[in-house]
Each structure stands twice: as structure tokens, then as C-alpha cells.
mmCIF file of C-alpha atoms and ligand atoms in Angstrom:
data_model
loop_
_atom_site.group_PDB
_atom_site.id
_atom_site.type_symbol
_atom_site.label_atom_id
_atom_site.label_comp_id
_atom_site.label_asym_id
_atom_site.label_seq_id
_atom_site.Cartn_x
_atom_site.Cartn_y
_atom_site.Cartn_z
ATOM 1 C CA UNK A 1 0.000 0.000 0.000
ATOM 2 C CA UNK A 2 1.164 3.556 -0.761
ATOM 3 C CA UNK A 3 1.344 5.920 2.218
ATOM 4 C CA UNK A 4 0.751 9.472 0.992
ATOM 5 C CA UNK A 5 2.545 11.851 3.372
ATOM 6 C CA UNK A 6 0.508 15.088 3.838
ATOM 7 C CA UNK A 7 1.984 18.340 2.524
ATOM 8 C CA UNK A 8 4.324 19.657 5.230
ATOM 9 C CA UNK A 9 4.185 23.055 6.949
ATOM 10 C CA UNK A 10 7.797 23.737 5.973
ATOM 11 C CA UNK A 11 10.179 22.459 3.325
ATOM 12 C CA UNK A 12 13.950 22.605 3.079
ATOM 13 C CA UNK A 13 16.303 22.300 0.108
ATOM 14 C CA UNK A 14 20.041 21.784 0.043
ATOM 15 C CA UNK A 15 21.678 23.203 -3.060
ATOM 16 C CA UNK A 16 25.279 22.239 -3.789
ATOM 17 C CA UNK A 17 26.589 25.789 -3.767
ATOM 18 C CA UNK A 18 28.724 27.464 -1.123
ATOM 19 C CA UNK A 19 28.685 31.065 0.025
ATOM 20 C CA UNK A 20 31.063 33.035 2.186
ATOM 21 C CA UNK A 21 29.208 36.319 2.689
ATOM 22 C CA UNK A 22 25.479 36.842 2.960
ATOM 23 C CA UNK A 23 25.553 39.479 0.228
ATOM 24 C CA UNK A 24 26.259 36.584 -2.169
ATOM 25 C CA UNK A 25 22.784 35.171 -1.509
ATOM 26 C CA UNK A 26 19.831 35.638 -3.863
ATOM 27 C CA UNK A 27 17.251 34.923 -1.118
ATOM 28 C CA UNK A 28 16.760 36.338 2.340
ATOM 29 C CA UNK A 29 14.354 35.701 5.198
ATOM 30 C CA UNK A 30 10.892 37.033 4.399
ATOM 31 C CA UNK A 31 11.144 36.605 0.605
ATOM 32 C CA UNK A 32 8.131 34.987 -1.051
ATOM 33 C CA UNK A 33 8.581 31.844 -3.154
ATOM 34 C CA UNK A 34 6.002 30.365 -5.526
ATOM 35 C CA UNK A 35 5.488 26.692 -6.105
ATOM 36 C CA UNK A 36 7.546 25.613 -9.104
ATOM 37 C CA UNK A 37 9.950 28.533 -8.703
ATOM 38 C CA UNK A 38 13.580 27.829 -9.452
ATOM 39 C CA UNK A 39 15.728 28.497 -6.388
ATOM 40 C CA UNK A 40 19.319 29.485 -7.215
ATOM 41 C CA UNK A 41 20.357 30.657 -3.756
ATOM 42 C CA UNK A 42 23.942 31.754 -4.477
ATOM 43 C CA UNK A 43 24.484 34.581 -6.975
ATOM 44 C CA UNK A 44 26.641 33.507 -9.903
ATOM 45 C CA UNK A 45 26.237 29.788 -9.129
ATOM 46 C CA UNK A 46 23.885 27.864 -11.438
ATOM 47 C CA UNK A 47 23.086 25.033 -8.983
ATOM 48 C CA UNK A 48 19.396 25.073 -8.102
ATOM 49 C CA UNK A 49 16.432 23.437 -6.434
ATOM 50 C CA UNK A 50 12.821 23.742 -7.537
ATOM 51 C CA UNK A 51 10.314 24.839 -4.884
ATOM 52 C CA UNK A 52 7.867 21.952 -4.486
ATOM 53 C CA UNK A 53 5.452 24.242 -2.587
ATOM 54 C CA UNK A 54 5.132 28.018 -2.222
ATOM 55 C CA UNK A 55 5.594 30.118 0.889
ATOM 56 C CA UNK A 56 7.953 32.447 2.727
ATOM 57 C CA UNK A 57 11.675 31.967 3.217
ATOM 58 C CA UNK A 58 12.350 31.576 6.938
ATOM 59 C CA UNK A 59 16.022 30.638 6.849
ATOM 60 C CA UNK A 60 18.999 30.577 4.458
ATOM 61 C CA UNK A 61 22.019 28.837 5.924
ATOM 62 C CA UNK A 62 25.264 27.065 5.199
ATOM 63 C CA UNK A 63 25.145 23.272 5.464
ATOM 64 C CA UNK A 64 28.027 20.802 5.478
ATOM 65 C CA UNK A 65 27.105 17.359 4.182
ATOM 66 C CA UNK A 66 29.000 14.096 4.068
ATOM 67 C CA UNK A 67 32.760 14.344 3.564
ATOM 68 C CA UNK A 68 32.723 18.102 4.032
ATOM 69 C CA UNK A 69 30.627 18.898 0.943
ATOM 70 C CA UNK A 70 29.245 22.429 1.174
ATOM 71 C CA UNK A 71 25.612 23.289 0.513
ATOM 72 C CA UNK A 72 23.337 26.269 0.901
ATOM 73 C CA UNK A 73 20.148 25.336 2.722
ATOM 74 C CA UNK A 74 16.895 27.232 2.331
ATOM 75 C CA UNK A 75 13.831 26.640 4.475
ATOM 76 C CA UNK A 76 10.391 27.818 3.376
ATOM 77 C CA UNK A 77 7.325 28.041 5.588
ATOM 78 C CA UNK A 78 4.557 26.786 3.354
ATOM 79 C CA UNK A 79 1.717 29.097 2.434
ATOM 80 C CA UNK A 80 -1.017 27.226 0.598
ATOM 81 C CA UNK A 81 -1.999 30.475 -1.166
ATOM 82 C CA UNK A 82 1.313 30.457 -3.013
ATOM 83 C CA UNK A 83 1.134 26.905 -4.249
ATOM 84 C CA UNK A 84 -0.915 27.396 -7.389
ATOM 85 C CA UNK A 85 1.460 29.481 -9.459
ATOM 86 C CA UNK A 86 3.015 28.064 -12.605
ATOM 87 C CA UNK A 87 6.699 27.772 -13.314
ATOM 88 C CA UNK A 88 9.021 29.008 -16.013
ATOM 89 C CA UNK A 89 9.162 25.384 -17.122
ATOM 90 C CA UNK A 90 5.503 25.677 -18.053
ATOM 91 C CA UNK A 91 6.273 28.772 -20.088
ATOM 92 C CA UNK A 92 9.076 26.922 -21.880
ATOM 93 C CA UNK A 93 6.429 24.564 -23.293
ATOM 94 C CA UNK A 94 6.059 20.804 -23.328
ATOM 95 C CA UNK A 95 8.565 20.223 -26.068
ATOM 96 C CA UNK A 96 11.353 19.256 -23.671
ATOM 97 C CA UNK A 97 14.882 19.741 -24.981
ATOM 98 C CA UNK A 98 18.200 18.933 -23.319
ATOM 99 C CA UNK A 99 18.403 22.646 -22.405
ATOM 100 C CA UNK A 100 14.967 22.828 -20.756
ATOM 101 C CA UNK A 101 15.674 19.547 -18.947
ATOM 102 C CA UNK A 102 18.967 20.993 -17.672
ATOM 103 C CA UNK A 103 17.373 24.294 -16.717
ATOM 104 C CA UNK A 104 14.273 22.992 -14.967
ATOM 105 C CA UNK A 105 14.224 19.225 -14.447
ATOM 106 C CA UNK A 106 17.479 18.245 -12.765
ATOM 107 C CA UNK A 107 15.742 17.968 -9.375
ATOM 108 C CA UNK A 108 12.689 15.926 -10.433
ATOM 109 C CA UNK A 109 11.798 12.925 -8.231
ATOM 110 C CA UNK A 110 14.575 10.399 -8.826
ATOM 111 C CA UNK A 111 16.979 13.178 -9.925
ATOM 112 C CA UNK A 112 18.609 13.509 -13.346
ATOM 113 C CA UNK A 113 22.341 12.703 -13.296
ATOM 114 C CA UNK A 114 24.767 15.573 -13.966
ATOM 115 C CA UNK A 115 26.520 13.324 -16.493
ATOM 116 C CA UNK A 116 23.487 13.434 -18.788
ATOM 117 C CA UNK A 117 24.292 17.092 -19.393
ATOM 118 C CA UNK A 118 28.066 17.196 -18.889
ATOM 119 C CA UNK A 119 28.714 14.345 -21.351
ATOM 120 C CA UNK A 120 25.704 14.887 -23.630
ATOM 121 C CA UNK A 121 27.790 14.427 -26.802
ATOM 122 C CA UNK A 122 29.323 11.145 -25.668
ATOM 123 C CA UNK A 123 26.321 9.196 -24.429
ATOM 124 C CA UNK A 124 25.338 6.303 -26.695
ATOM 125 C CA UNK A 125 23.511 4.131 -24.162
ATOM 126 C CA UNK A 126 21.009 4.999 -21.470
ATOM 127 C CA UNK A 127 20.324 2.451 -18.778
ATOM 128 C CA UNK A 128 17.024 2.988 -16.981
ATOM 129 C CA UNK A 129 17.373 1.492 -13.533
ATOM 130 C CA UNK A 130 14.223 -0.425 -12.731
ATOM 131 C CA UNK A 131 16.053 -2.382 -10.052
ATOM 132 C CA UNK A 132 17.177 -0.748 -6.815
ATOM 133 C CA UNK A 133 20.932 -0.594 -6.271
ATOM 134 C CA UNK A 134 20.984 -1.218 -2.541
ATOM 135 C CA UNK A 135 19.389 -4.162 -0.782
ATOM 136 C CA UNK A 136 15.880 -3.742 0.718
ATOM 137 C CA UNK A 137 14.926 -0.845 -1.594
ATOM 138 C CA UNK A 138 11.929 -1.280 -3.922
ATOM 139 C CA UNK A 139 11.458 2.334 -5.058
ATOM 140 C CA UNK A 140 12.582 1.881 -8.661
ATOM 141 C CA UNK A 141 10.856 -1.475 -9.022
ATOM 142 C CA UNK A 142 7.649 0.191 -7.762
ATOM 143 C CA UNK A 143 7.804 2.660 -10.667
ATOM 144 C CA UNK A 144 8.137 -0.136 -13.221
ATOM 145 C CA UNK A 145 5.233 -1.973 -11.645
ATOM 146 C CA UNK A 146 2.838 0.933 -11.088
ATOM 147 C CA UNK A 147 3.831 3.816 -13.394
ATOM 148 C CA UNK A 148 4.422 2.184 -16.770
ATOM 149 C CA UNK A 149 2.453 4.806 -18.751
ATOM 150 C CA UNK A 150 4.557 7.687 -17.356
ATOM 151 C CA UNK A 151 7.712 5.600 -17.787
ATOM 152 C CA UNK A 152 6.948 5.078 -21.484
ATOM 153 C CA UNK A 153 6.350 8.813 -21.961
ATOM 154 C CA UNK A 154 9.634 9.507 -20.202
ATOM 155 C CA UNK A 155 11.443 7.062 -22.480
ATOM 156 C CA UNK A 156 10.144 9.070 -25.472
ATOM 157 C CA UNK A 157 11.515 12.269 -23.941
ATOM 158 C CA UNK A 158 14.872 10.632 -23.201
ATOM 159 C CA UNK A 159 15.155 9.274 -26.729
ATOM 160 C CA UNK A 160 14.663 12.746 -28.085
ATOM 161 C CA UNK A 161 16.846 14.770 -25.747
ATOM 162 C CA UNK A 162 19.782 12.387 -25.461
ATOM 163 C CA UNK A 163 20.164 11.036 -28.989
ATOM 164 C CA UNK A 164 21.259 7.716 -27.400
ATOM 165 C CA UNK A 165 21.366 4.792 -29.830
ATOM 166 C CA UNK A 166 20.477 2.232 -27.175
ATOM 167 C CA UNK A 167 18.007 2.448 -24.301
ATOM 168 C CA UNK A 168 17.947 -0.434 -21.855
ATOM 169 C CA UNK A 169 15.713 -1.104 -18.850
ATOM 170 C CA UNK A 170 17.224 -3.184 -16.060
ATOM 171 C CA UNK A 171 14.782 -5.048 -13.831
ATOM 172 C CA UNK A 172 14.927 -7.731 -11.181
ATOM 173 C CA UNK A 173 14.562 -11.179 -12.781
ATOM 174 C CA UNK A 174 11.191 -11.715 -11.122
ATOM 175 C CA UNK A 175 9.684 -8.685 -12.924
ATOM 176 C CA UNK A 176 10.251 -9.728 -16.532
ATOM 177 C CA UNK A 177 6.534 -9.547 -17.403
ATOM 178 C CA UNK A 178 6.025 -6.003 -16.005
ATOM 179 C CA UNK A 179 9.163 -4.619 -17.671
ATOM 180 C CA UNK A 180 8.402 -6.272 -20.995
ATOM 181 C CA UNK A 181 5.719 -3.704 -21.867
ATOM 182 C CA UNK A 182 8.109 -0.708 -21.758
ATOM 183 C CA UNK A 183 9.029 -1.067 -25.437
ATOM 184 C CA UNK A 184 12.789 -1.025 -24.870
ATOM 185 C CA UNK A 185 15.509 -3.632 -24.526
ATOM 186 C CA UNK A 186 15.221 -5.437 -21.182
ATOM 187 C CA UNK A 187 18.075 -6.795 -19.089
ATOM 188 C CA UNK A 188 17.119 -8.904 -16.109
ATOM 189 C CA UNK A 189 19.508 -8.883 -13.193
ATOM 190 C CA UNK A 190 20.629 -11.732 -10.974
ATOM 191 C CA UNK A 191 18.873 -11.690 -7.614
ATOM 192 C CA UNK A 192 22.083 -11.304 -5.626
ATOM 193 C CA UNK A 193 23.600 -8.043 -4.399
ATOM 194 C CA UNK A 194 25.267 -5.950 -5.949
ATOM 195 C CA UNK A 195 24.002 -6.969 -9.426
ATOM 196 C CA UNK A 196 22.319 -3.553 -10.005
ATOM 197 C CA UNK A 197 25.542 -1.604 -9.420
ATOM 198 C CA UNK A 198 26.078 0.562 -12.542
ATOM 199 C CA UNK A 199 29.629 -0.616 -13.217
ATOM 200 C CA UNK A 200 28.611 -4.249 -12.901
ATOM 201 C CA UNK A 201 25.599 -3.666 -15.162
ATOM 202 C CA UNK A 202 27.916 -2.026 -17.725
ATOM 203 C CA UNK A 203 30.270 -5.011 -17.610
ATOM 204 C CA UNK A 204 27.818 -7.895 -17.246
ATOM 205 C CA UNK A 205 24.869 -6.636 -19.330
ATOM 206 C CA UNK A 206 26.511 -4.358 -21.892
ATOM 207 C CA UNK A 207 29.984 -5.880 -22.171
ATOM 208 C CA UNK A 208 31.637 -2.498 -21.459
ATOM 209 C CA UNK A 209 34.274 -2.116 -18.755
ATOM 210 C CA UNK A 210 34.286 1.414 -17.376
ATOM 211 C CA UNK A 211 37.916 2.329 -16.560
ATOM 212 C CA UNK A 212 38.731 2.879 -12.871
ATOM 213 C CA UNK A 213 38.446 6.527 -11.954
ATOM 214 C CA UNK A 214 36.187 7.368 -14.942
ATOM 215 C CA UNK A 215 32.502 8.132 -14.743
ATOM 216 C CA UNK A 216 30.195 5.752 -16.630
ATOM 217 C CA UNK A 217 29.164 8.721 -18.788
ATOM 218 C CA UNK A 218 32.751 9.118 -19.964
ATOM 219 C CA UNK A 219 32.410 5.600 -21.386
ATOM 220 C CA UNK A 220 29.156 6.692 -23.082
ATOM 221 C CA UNK A 221 26.692 5.092 -20.632
ATOM 222 C CA UNK A 222 24.260 7.114 -18.559
ATOM 223 C CA UNK A 223 22.293 5.507 -15.697
ATOM 224 C CA UNK A 224 18.942 7.074 -14.792
ATOM 225 C CA UNK A 225 16.472 5.790 -12.212
ATOM 226 C CA UNK A 226 13.109 4.569 -13.493
ATOM 227 C CA UNK A 227 11.444 7.093 -11.193
ATOM 228 C CA UNK A 228 13.318 9.996 -12.827
ATOM 229 C CA UNK A 229 12.291 8.765 -16.272
ATOM 230 C CA UNK A 230 8.641 8.523 -15.185
ATOM 231 C CA UNK A 231 8.975 12.059 -13.770
ATOM 232 C CA UNK A 232 10.192 13.286 -17.184
ATOM 233 C CA UNK A 233 7.086 11.713 -18.720
ATOM 234 C CA UNK A 234 4.803 13.404 -16.184
ATOM 235 C CA UNK A 235 6.517 16.770 -16.756
ATOM 236 C CA UNK A 236 5.838 16.558 -20.488
ATOM 237 C CA UNK A 237 2.302 15.335 -19.973
ATOM 238 C CA UNK A 238 1.251 17.999 -17.457
ATOM 239 C CA UNK A 239 3.602 20.894 -18.175
ATOM 240 C CA UNK A 240 4.422 20.926 -14.446
ATOM 241 C CA UNK A 241 7.515 19.718 -12.624
ATOM 242 C CA UNK A 242 6.453 16.724 -10.488
ATOM 243 C CA UNK A 243 7.253 17.134 -6.814
ATOM 244 C CA UNK A 244 6.313 13.914 -4.994
ATOM 245 C CA UNK A 245 9.116 11.456 -4.286
ATOM 246 C CA UNK A 246 8.620 7.734 -3.710
ATOM 247 C CA UNK A 247 10.517 6.339 -0.731
ATOM 248 C CA UNK A 248 10.953 2.822 0.628
ATOM 249 C CA UNK A 249 10.628 3.272 4.405
ATOM 250 C CA UNK A 250 12.013 0.430 6.499
ATOM 251 C CA UNK A 251 10.785 0.545 10.062
ATOM 252 C CA UNK A 252 12.545 -0.730 13.183
ATOM 253 C CA UNK A 253 10.349 -3.813 13.082
ATOM 254 C CA UNK A 254 11.609 -4.549 9.553
ATOM 255 C CA UNK A 255 8.212 -3.701 8.064
ATOM 256 C CA UNK A 256 8.532 -2.026 4.666
ATOM 257 C CA UNK A 257 6.217 0.859 3.665
ATOM 258 C CA UNK A 258 6.158 2.632 0.317
ATOM 259 C CA UNK A 259 5.626 6.353 0.966
ATOM 260 C CA UNK A 260 5.156 9.342 -1.295
ATOM 261 C CA UNK A 261 6.276 12.752 0.039
ATOM 262 C CA UNK A 262 6.777 16.200 -1.435
ATOM 263 C CA UNK A 263 10.491 16.858 -1.975
ATOM 264 C CA UNK A 264 11.753 18.991 0.902
ATOM 265 C CA UNK A 265 9.480 17.369 3.517
ATOM 266 C CA UNK A 266 11.249 16.776 6.872
ATOM 267 C CA UNK A 267 11.904 13.043 7.235
ATOM 268 C CA UNK A 268 10.205 13.201 10.656
ATOM 269 C CA UNK A 269 6.895 13.945 8.874
ATOM 270 C CA UNK A 270 7.409 10.905 6.645
ATOM 271 C CA UNK A 271 8.054 8.651 9.626
ATOM 272 C CA UNK A 272 5.036 10.031 11.504
ATOM 273 C CA UNK A 273 2.823 9.280 8.486
ATOM 274 C CA UNK A 274 4.248 5.750 8.470
ATOM 275 C CA UNK A 275 3.445 5.403 12.230
ATOM 276 C CA UNK A 276 7.119 5.100 13.131
ATOM 277 C CA UNK A 277 8.384 6.763 16.306
ATOM 278 C CA UNK A 278 12.060 7.665 16.605
ATOM 279 C CA UNK A 279 13.416 7.460 20.156
ATOM 280 C CA UNK A 280 16.602 8.924 21.580
ATOM 281 C CA UNK A 281 19.722 7.258 20.126
ATOM 282 C CA UNK A 282 17.789 5.530 17.339
ATOM 283 C CA UNK A 283 19.368 6.157 13.974
ATOM 284 C CA UNK A 284 17.817 7.384 10.721
ATOM 285 C CA UNK A 285 19.703 6.265 7.619
ATOM 286 C CA UNK A 286 19.174 7.686 4.117
ATOM 287 C CA UNK A 287 19.975 4.969 1.587
ATOM 288 C CA UNK A 288 20.169 1.214 1.919
ATOM 289 C CA UNK A 289 21.937 -0.818 4.588
ATOM 290 C CA UNK A 290 25.059 -1.339 2.460
ATOM 291 C CA UNK A 291 25.738 2.199 1.263
ATOM 292 C CA UNK A 292 23.459 4.561 3.224
ATOM 293 C CA UNK A 293 24.453 7.413 5.562
ATOM 294 C CA UNK A 294 22.984 8.457 8.889
ATOM 295 C CA UNK A 295 21.289 11.840 9.101
ATOM 296 C CA UNK A 296 21.408 13.838 12.285
ATOM 297 C CA UNK A 297 17.904 15.059 12.716
ATOM 298 C CA UNK A 298 14.278 14.418 11.880
ATOM 299 C CA UNK A 299 14.313 17.846 10.192
ATOM 300 C CA UNK A 300 16.546 16.501 7.430
ATOM 301 C CA UNK A 301 14.534 16.839 4.205
ATOM 302 C CA UNK A 302 13.545 14.246 1.649
ATOM 303 C CA UNK A 303 15.724 14.949 -1.383
ATOM 304 C CA UNK A 304 15.205 14.203 -5.069
ATOM 305 C CA UNK A 305 17.293 11.025 -4.823
ATOM 306 C CA UNK A 306 16.174 9.764 -1.396
ATOM 307 C CA UNK A 307 15.087 6.241 -2.349
ATOM 308 C CA UNK A 308 15.311 4.479 1.013
ATOM 309 C CA UNK A 309 14.918 5.616 4.628
ATOM 310 C CA UNK A 310 15.762 3.129 7.367
ATOM 311 C CA UNK A 311 15.159 3.559 11.088
ATOM 312 C CA UNK A 312 17.468 1.514 13.294
ATOM 313 C CA UNK A 313 16.636 0.832 16.907
ATOM 314 C CA UNK A 314 19.295 2.138 19.321
ATOM 315 C CA UNK A 315 19.787 -1.378 20.698
ATOM 316 C CA UNK A 316 20.344 -2.938 17.280
ATOM 317 C CA UNK A 317 22.631 -0.484 15.522
ATOM 318 C CA UNK A 318 25.514 -2.425 13.965
ATOM 319 C CA UNK A 319 28.750 -1.418 15.694
ATOM 320 C CA UNK A 320 31.700 0.308 14.072
ATOM 321 C CA UNK A 321 35.154 0.648 15.612
ATOM 322 C CA UNK A 322 38.417 2.387 14.929
ATOM 323 C CA UNK A 323 40.288 -0.868 15.482
ATOM 324 C CA UNK A 324 43.297 -2.104 13.587
ATOM 325 C CA UNK A 325 42.796 -4.484 10.710
ATOM 326 C CA UNK A 326 43.399 -8.104 11.767
ATOM 327 C CA UNK A 327 44.242 -9.023 8.185
ATOM 328 C CA UNK A 328 41.657 -11.790 7.985
ATOM 329 C CA UNK A 329 41.132 -11.141 4.247
ATOM 330 C CA UNK A 330 37.320 -11.391 4.371
ATOM 331 C CA UNK A 331 36.969 -8.009 2.622
ATOM 332 C CA UNK A 332 39.303 -9.072 -0.189
ATOM 333 C CA UNK A 333 37.426 -12.318 -0.777
ATOM 334 C CA UNK A 334 34.022 -10.604 -0.925
ATOM 335 C CA UNK A 335 35.022 -7.602 -3.083
ATOM 336 C CA UNK A 336 33.487 -7.866 -6.585
ATOM 337 C CA UNK A 337 36.094 -5.411 -7.929
ATOM 338 C CA UNK A 338 39.023 -7.424 -6.507
ATOM 339 C CA UNK A 339 40.365 -4.427 -4.602
ATOM 340 C CA UNK A 340 43.113 -5.340 -2.080
ATOM 341 C CA UNK A 341 41.009 -3.807 0.686
ATOM 342 C CA UNK A 342 43.207 -5.061 3.535
ATOM 343 C CA UNK A 343 46.148 -3.060 2.157
ATOM 344 C CA UNK A 344 44.016 -0.124 1.050
ATOM 345 C CA UNK A 345 42.624 0.407 4.547
ATOM 346 C CA UNK A 346 46.114 0.937 5.984
ATOM 347 C CA UNK A 347 46.796 3.895 3.680
ATOM 348 C CA UNK A 348 43.310 5.324 3.990
ATOM 349 C CA UNK A 349 43.556 5.157 7.778
ATOM 350 C CA UNK A 350 46.808 7.144 7.581
ATOM 351 C CA UNK A 351 45.263 9.704 5.200
ATOM 352 C CA UNK A 352 47.693 8.733 2.410
ATOM 353 C CA UNK A 353 45.084 8.893 -0.358
ATOM 354 C CA UNK A 354 47.613 9.240 -3.175
ATOM 355 C CA UNK A 355 49.270 5.893 -2.358
ATOM 356 C CA UNK A 356 45.862 4.310 -1.835
ATOM 357 C CA UNK A 357 44.893 5.420 -5.356
ATOM 358 C CA UNK A 358 48.208 4.819 -7.121
ATOM 359 C CA UNK A 359 49.103 1.440 -5.620
ATOM 360 C CA UNK A 360 46.023 -0.113 -3.991
ATOM 361 C CA UNK A 361 43.173 0.398 -6.462
ATOM 362 C CA UNK A 362 41.169 2.973 -4.526
ATOM 363 C CA UNK A 363 39.554 4.155 -7.758
ATOM 364 C CA UNK A 364 38.579 0.612 -8.838
ATOM 365 C CA UNK A 365 36.102 0.387 -5.952
ATOM 366 C CA UNK A 366 32.518 0.267 -7.268
ATOM 367 C CA UNK A 367 31.091 1.429 -3.914
ATOM 368 C CA UNK A 368 28.983 -1.569 -2.993
ATOM 369 C CA UNK A 369 29.833 -1.552 0.741
ATOM 370 C CA UNK A 370 30.304 -5.320 0.963
ATOM 371 C CA UNK A 371 33.756 -4.973 2.558
ATOM 372 C CA UNK A 372 32.373 -3.031 5.543
ATOM 373 C CA UNK A 373 29.554 -5.563 5.885
ATOM 374 C CA UNK A 374 32.039 -8.450 5.959
ATOM 375 C CA UNK A 375 34.671 -6.924 8.260
ATOM 376 C CA UNK A 376 34.752 -8.833 11.566
ATOM 377 C CA UNK A 377 36.701 -5.966 13.188
ATOM 378 C CA UNK A 378 33.774 -3.618 12.410
ATOM 379 C CA UNK A 379 36.049 -1.124 10.677
ATOM 380 C CA UNK A 380 33.938 1.365 8.667
ATOM 381 C CA UNK A 381 35.873 0.405 5.527
ATOM 382 C CA UNK A 382 33.307 1.771 3.071
ATOM 383 C CA UNK A 383 33.238 5.164 4.771
ATOM 384 C CA UNK A 384 37.067 5.294 4.664
ATOM 385 C CA UNK A 385 36.931 4.520 0.950
ATOM 386 C CA UNK A 386 34.307 7.183 0.195
ATOM 387 C CA UNK A 387 36.260 9.773 2.149
ATOM 388 C CA UNK A 388 39.486 8.704 0.419
ATOM 389 C CA UNK A 389 37.944 9.093 -3.042
ATOM 390 C CA UNK A 390 36.496 12.473 -2.172
ATOM 391 C CA UNK A 391 39.767 13.802 -0.727
ATOM 392 C CA UNK A 392 41.822 12.409 -3.606
ATOM 393 C CA UNK A 393 39.544 14.111 -6.167
ATOM 394 C CA UNK A 394 39.556 17.358 -4.186
ATOM 395 C CA UNK A 395 43.343 17.368 -3.985
ATOM 396 C CA UNK A 396 43.685 16.714 -7.735
ATOM 397 C CA UNK A 397 41.170 19.434 -8.580
ATOM 398 C CA UNK A 398 43.064 21.928 -6.406
ATOM 399 C CA UNK A 399 46.364 20.977 -8.064
ATOM 400 C CA UNK A 400 44.855 21.354 -11.541
ATOM 401 C CA UNK A 401 43.469 24.753 -10.626
ATOM 402 C CA UNK A 402 46.845 26.013 -9.440
ATOM 403 C CA UNK A 403 48.927 24.412 -12.224
HETATM 404 S S1 SF4 B 1 32.961 -1.081 -1.432
HETATM 405 FE FE1 SF4 B 1 34.474 -2.537 -0.709
HETATM 406 S S2 SF4 B 1 33.784 -4.537 -1.464
HETATM 407 FE FE2 SF4 B 1 32.701 -2.989 -2.654
HETATM 408 S S3 SF4 B 1 33.954 -2.650 -4.455
HETATM 409 FE FE3 SF4 B 1 34.598 -1.150 -2.945
HETATM 410 S S4 SF4 B 1 36.322 -2.097 -1.919
HETATM 411 FE FE4 SF4 B 1 35.222 -3.734 -2.972
HETATM 412 S S1 SF4 B 2 37.769 -7.644 6.713
HETATM 413 FE FE1 SF4 B 2 38.382 -5.998 8.108
HETATM 414 S S2 SF4 B 2 39.847 -6.950 9.493
HETATM 415 FE FE2 SF4 B 2 39.620 -8.363 7.757
HETATM 416 S S3 SF4 B 2 41.265 -7.764 6.347
HETATM 417 FE FE3 SF4 B 2 39.471 -6.605 5.753
HETATM 418 S S4 SF4 B 2 39.658 -4.636 6.847
HETATM 419 FE FE4 SF4 B 2 41.055 -6.104 7.823
#
């Protein structure tokens, strides 16, 4: 059953744009915002969110996300009177082009990948992800099952705006009959994790090995969630940017609920609608159990790509420890990318990201999280790897800028 979360009294957006001084901001407390309005909070920075509801800005603030990524947050107190206005997307017409998609639809439910725009000339294959990447999630599969008409419309839009020669829909093996009506090439995935990982799909389903350290788009393949494709279809059909995001909510009891919430809704509202109470020291995780990240408050908003929300009971949170590696080799045996994780972790732990990348295959990691799951010493190996990749890229970007 689908749990429709009521429209919230306030919404928040995090836009990946940093500001130093407040005079760099395009919005201030008290400004009015209409539903569908494009929010570019930092002057001169093109990153944006799209207001899912209208209202009054009550806060504009700096937010630091995972691995030190900087965002500008904007909170809007919802005013139902401001929710009926159209958007500039509507004015642009229903003939969606790559430019209108880039200008107005990047933050649709499911989220369009940056690579679709950054590598537009290179992309020859689009893979629509009808199977969820992390375990326990059913958000993408839900779209294939219940939103086939919108998905087909979205496929039409994608065909036109991308110019891709091949469009493929990946689905769990058990859903072959549902996926078969989409009118595109179908690839069914093995039931075991991490079969839906983009790099494994590229290798196992398309016969293309994406080089370590390169984005899939650089190899000409763009992965887009089925929900985002259905959202494209709805945008063309209605002339409005869709704003409700589907989320797989996994409660402390293990019960799974499919919820639909307006983007920007505080996760606490979603959990209340799903009759889930969060107690002190419980943990809320955005993303699946293998690759998700904890959020620090029930105010944290549902974002365009929030597919799974898990609540973990304080007494059952899996432990992590800053222990030394006991060199058991379990992580190496389980790694689908054959990364020498036991060696890698030594250099990551010491902050030597260059050696980790140059000699121990840091960039070959496909980010499945299996190593952390397998580690008997409870070392947060996956988190070390994500941090290592982020810091390595940041360092290289800084060097290139100053060269
Ligand atoms: S997350 Fe761990 S197990 Fe998965 S590919 Fe990376 S190193 Fe290997
Ligand atoms: S599984 Fe953990 S303890 Fe074992 S080798 Fe890998 S990092 Fe070390």
C-alpha cells in the first residue's frame, strides 16, 4: 500500500553551492517563493532546487554534508496560497529539450544525473534502472510496476533529448513480465547483491568495462532511475515539474512501507505518516543498509534522490570501531572489484590517499559496501573509501586549478 505523506508546513532544500558572505545570496528571510519557482540561492552559481510548494523563506544557511561537501540550505514556511502558481518550465512549453531539462528538471523525483548534461555528446547508451541498487529498496521497481504509462512517456523524452542509440531497462529477474511492456531492450539482473551496481551492469549486461576513476558517462553510458524517467514523462504530460518522491521506508520492526512525500518534507513527517516513532539514540539512515548514511535530525529533508529511509533501533545499531585491521582477508574475498582492501585500509587510515589510489586500487572500488559488511573488526571500511575518493579528487582538482 502507498502511504501518501501530507503536505508539510515547511520544506527545506540543500543546493550544492557554497557562500562566504550573505551578500552573495539571492534569497533572504521574508522573501516569497512560488510553487515551481527555481531556487538558485547563491548569486553567480547555477546550482538550483525547484520549490515543491510556495511560501515564505524563513532561513537561508550554510550546510556541510558528508565528507565536508558544502551546501546552501533554504527553508520555506509553506503558504497554501502560493502553491498554485506556474513555473518558467511551463512557459518553456512541453517540447522538452536537453536545455529545458537541464534548466528545470534536474531535481525531479529520482533526480537527473549531472553526467546526462556534462557528457551529452558522448552518451550512446542509457540504462534505466528499474532495479534498486541497494538491498531492501523497492522504489525503482515500484515505478516499473505501477507507473508504466509515465515511464513510457519519459522514455520518449529521453530518446529525443539524449540522442542515445540504445536504451535499456534493467529489472529484477522476477519482474520480466512487467518490464516487458516498456518497449525497450530489457536486461534482467541476478537476484544477488550488488548486481544492479552501474559498473557491474555495464560489464555484465553491456559488455563495457568502465575504466577505474572514470565516470560511466565518460564511457558513453548514462544511468537514470526509473522514477526519474517517469517524472520526465509526467513533466511533459502535465507541463508541471512533479514534486512527490517515492521512498521505501524500512521501520525498526523490519516492516517495509512505500511512501510518497513532497520533496523537501522533513523526514520526521514521513516517519510520523508511516506510524514510526524515533526514540533517543535511534538512527535514521538515508539509503540502503550497504551504502546509506545516517542523518542527524528528523528535520533533514527528503531529497530528489532519497530512495530508502531506514530507522534503526538504538539497541540494534551495527557497531563500528576504529580498530586495527586483523588481516583476515574477508573483505578481499568478498570484493566484486578485486580491490586489495586489507592493504588499502592501511593507507586510507593514515590519510595517504595518493598511495591508496596509485598502488592499492582505490579508484577501482565500485562502492557496494560489501567490505564493511564483511569486516569482523567492524572497521567502517566503506566510509574510509568514500572519504578517500572524495579527498583524492579534491586534492587533484586543487592541483589542476593552481597548475
Ligand atoms: S565497497 Fe568494498 S567490497 Fe565494494 S567494491 Fe569497494 S572495496 Fe570492494
Ligand atoms: S575484513 Fe576488516 S579486518 Fe579483515 S582484512 Fe578486511 S579490513 Fe582487515
